[in-house]
Short mmCIF file of C-alpha atoms in Angstrom, two decimals:
data_model
loop_
_atom_site.label_atom_id
_atom_site.label_comp_id
_atom_site.label_asym_id
_atom_site.label_seq_id
_atom_site.Cartn_x
_atom_site.Cartn_y
_atom_site.Cartn_z
CA MET V 1 104.31 118.48 105.57
CA THR V 2 107.45 120.31 105.62
CA THR V 3 108.93 122.32 108.48
CA ILE V 4 110.35 125.96 107.58
CA SER V 5 113.62 127.06 109.25
CA ALA V 6 113.86 130.77 110.59
CA HIS V 7 115.63 131.51 107.56
CA GLY V 8 112.63 130.32 105.23
CA LEU V 9 114.21 127.15 103.98
CA PRO V 10 112.72 123.62 104.70
CA ARG V 11 114.65 121.77 107.44
CA ALA V 12 116.52 118.67 106.34
CA GLY V 13 115.07 116.57 109.13
CA ALA V 14 111.51 117.26 108.23
CA ARG V 15 112.00 116.46 104.55
CA ARG V 16 113.72 113.26 105.37
CA ALA V 17 110.62 112.38 107.91
CA ALA V 18 108.41 113.28 104.99
CA ASP V 19 110.11 110.97 102.48
CA HIS V 20 110.16 108.10 104.74
CA ARG V 21 106.48 108.68 105.66
CA SER V 22 105.93 108.77 101.79
CA LEU V 23 107.95 105.58 101.19
CA ALA V 24 105.94 103.80 103.92
CA VAL V 25 102.54 104.90 102.44
CA ARG V 26 103.61 103.52 98.95
CA LEU V 27 104.73 100.26 100.48
CA ALA V 28 101.55 99.88 102.13
CA ASP V 29 99.48 100.73 99.06
CA ALA V 30 101.54 98.29 97.14
CA GLU V 31 101.07 95.42 99.61
CA GLY V 32 97.37 96.42 99.79
CA ALA V 33 97.12 96.07 96.06
CA LEU V 34 99.13 92.73 96.25
CA LYS V 35 96.73 91.38 98.91
CA ALA V 36 93.75 92.41 96.72
CA PHE V 37 95.30 90.80 93.62
CA LEU V 38 95.81 87.50 95.79
CA GLU V 39 92.36 87.28 97.23
CA ARG V 40 91.03 87.66 93.88
CA TRP V 41 93.21 85.02 92.04
CA SER V 42 95.15 82.65 94.25
CA ILE V 43 92.00 80.26 95.11
CA PRO V 44 91.05 80.03 91.20
CA ALA V 45 94.90 79.57 90.61
CA LEU V 46 94.79 76.77 93.14
CA ARG V 47 91.76 75.26 91.66
CA VAL V 48 93.18 75.01 88.29
CA ALA V 49 96.51 73.81 89.57
CA LEU V 50 94.77 71.03 91.40
CA GLY V 51 92.75 70.13 88.63
CA ALA V 52 95.61 70.01 86.32
CA VAL V 53 97.44 67.77 88.67
CA PHE V 54 94.40 65.20 88.68
CA VAL V 55 93.96 65.31 85.02
CA VAL V 56 97.53 64.68 84.16
CA PHE V 57 97.75 61.83 86.73
CA GLY V 58 94.46 60.40 85.59
CA ALA V 59 95.20 60.71 81.88
CA VAL V 60 98.49 58.70 82.46
CA LYS V 61 96.52 55.79 83.57
CA PHE V 62 94.56 55.41 80.43
CA PHE V 63 97.89 54.05 78.85
CA PRO V 64 98.73 50.57 80.26
CA GLY V 65 102.22 50.09 81.61
CA VAL V 66 102.87 54.10 81.95
CA SER V 67 101.87 54.62 85.64
CA PRO V 68 104.18 53.14 88.12
CA LEU V 69 100.93 53.15 90.40
CA GLU V 70 99.00 50.48 88.50
CA PRO V 71 99.96 47.34 90.92
CA LEU V 72 98.84 49.50 93.98
CA VAL V 73 95.87 50.75 92.37
CA GLU V 74 94.65 47.24 91.23
CA ALA V 75 95.48 45.97 94.81
CA THR V 76 93.61 48.73 96.33
CA TRP V 77 90.33 48.42 94.35
CA GLY V 78 90.50 44.67 94.87
CA VAL V 79 90.45 45.34 98.77
CA LEU V 80 88.02 48.10 98.60
CA THR V 81 85.57 46.15 96.45
CA PHE V 82 86.21 42.73 98.04
CA GLY V 83 87.65 41.32 94.77
CA LEU V 84 84.98 42.59 92.55
CA VAL V 85 87.01 45.20 90.80
CA GLY V 86 90.53 44.56 89.88
CA GLY V 87 92.99 44.51 86.92
CA GLN V 88 92.72 46.84 83.97
CA LEU V 89 89.13 47.77 85.03
CA ALA V 90 90.29 49.20 88.17
CA ILE V 91 92.97 51.37 86.33
CA VAL V 92 90.58 52.78 83.94
CA LEU V 93 87.96 53.56 86.67
CA THR V 94 90.68 55.28 88.50
CA ALA V 95 91.67 57.27 85.37
CA VAL V 96 88.18 58.30 84.70
CA ILE V 97 87.64 59.51 88.48
CA GLU V 98 90.95 61.46 88.59
CA THR V 99 90.30 63.13 85.15
CA VAL V 100 86.61 63.90 85.59
CA ALA V 101 87.58 65.39 88.95
CA GLY V 102 90.42 67.51 87.54
CA ALA V 103 88.44 68.74 84.54
CA ALA V 104 85.62 69.68 86.69
CA LEU V 105 88.02 71.60 88.85
CA ILE V 106 89.56 73.29 85.89
CA SER V 107 86.27 74.51 84.44
CA GLY V 108 85.29 76.08 87.55
CA VAL V 109 81.56 75.73 86.57
CA PHE V 110 81.70 72.13 87.91
CA ALA V 111 84.02 72.77 90.73
CA ARG V 112 81.54 71.61 93.30
CA LEU V 113 81.17 68.19 91.49
CA GLY V 114 84.79 67.99 91.13
CA LEU V 115 85.32 68.27 94.75
CA VAL V 116 82.66 65.58 95.39
CA VAL V 117 84.39 63.13 93.01
CA LEU V 118 87.84 64.23 94.49
CA ALA V 119 86.50 63.29 98.04
CA VAL V 120 85.72 59.77 96.58
CA ALA V 121 89.15 59.56 94.93
CA PHE V 122 90.99 60.59 98.27
CA VAL V 123 89.34 57.49 99.91
CA GLY V 124 91.03 55.31 97.29
CA ILE V 125 94.24 57.26 97.52
CA PHE V 126 94.65 56.99 101.14
CA SER V 127 93.57 53.63 101.71
CA PRO V 128 96.99 51.92 100.98
CA ILE V 129 98.37 53.52 103.95
CA VAL V 130 95.93 51.21 105.97
CA PHE V 131 95.91 48.04 103.62
CA PHE V 132 99.44 48.06 102.40
CA THR V 133 101.46 49.68 105.07
CA ASP V 134 104.55 47.49 104.44
CA GLU V 135 104.86 48.70 100.97
CA LEU V 136 104.76 52.27 101.93
CA ILE V 137 106.67 52.33 104.82
CA THR V 138 110.00 50.49 105.96
CA ALA V 139 112.41 50.36 108.63
CA ALA V 140 114.62 52.83 106.73
CA GLY V 141 111.56 55.19 106.24
CA PRO V 142 108.80 55.95 103.77
CA THR V 143 109.50 54.09 100.37
CA LEU V 144 109.09 56.18 97.11
CA LEU V 145 105.66 54.77 96.81
CA GLY V 146 104.82 55.75 100.37
CA GLN V 147 106.10 59.45 99.87
CA TYR V 148 103.90 59.60 96.66
CA VAL V 149 100.86 58.60 98.58
CA ALA V 150 102.06 61.11 101.59
CA LYS V 151 102.33 64.09 99.43
CA ASN V 152 98.52 63.83 98.75
CA VAL V 153 97.98 65.50 102.26
CA VAL V 154 99.15 68.65 100.36
CA LEU V 155 96.39 68.12 97.78
CA VAL V 156 93.58 67.62 100.26
CA ALA V 157 94.67 70.74 102.01
CA ALA V 158 94.54 72.51 98.47
CA ALA V 159 90.95 70.94 98.04
CA LEU V 160 89.81 72.25 101.24
CA VAL V 161 90.85 75.76 100.52
CA ILE V 162 88.91 75.61 97.06
CA ALA V 163 86.01 74.30 98.83
CA SER V 164 85.79 77.22 101.35
CA ARG V 165 85.46 79.33 98.16
CA VAL V 166 82.96 77.37 95.89
CA LEU V 167 80.62 75.66 98.53
CA ARG V 168 77.43 77.50 98.77
CA GLY V 169 75.44 77.93 101.91
CA ARG V 170 75.97 80.26 104.94
CA ALA V 171 78.89 79.78 107.03
CA HIS V 172 78.00 79.10 110.84
CA GLY V 173 80.07 81.09 113.17
CA ARG V 174 81.06 79.81 116.54
#
């Protein structure tokens, strides 16, 4: 809306206010469009990214001597299974679990299965914090191995966000 002066010409102040309001509306529209895009694509992107991380780190374990985590994986399986599973079998089982979970997440169709397998994997991933604390944390702070384990907290948070989208059933409010 433009204000007309007594001489029939638009007043400069009114024109600037209209331009600012128009700019504010355009910015709000752009922000709304970005929000709609993010609501549609951010969780699927997170699902695929999380799946890719697990496929890559799982696939590496299929090649003996490639993963720097092999000794920790073997020791963790040994503790969790009371010595029944260890050595290369522990590495291969971990590779299968991580790769299957990742591929299921990437597919989208089997994302719920991938989340269940991932939940099982997270038990093994975080167990070294309890069983091998001295290898993960020293007086000087976390070791490189400890930092590697600790960063998985972010992966758990990502899995929870994905679960909020892919799980079925009614949500119960407070």
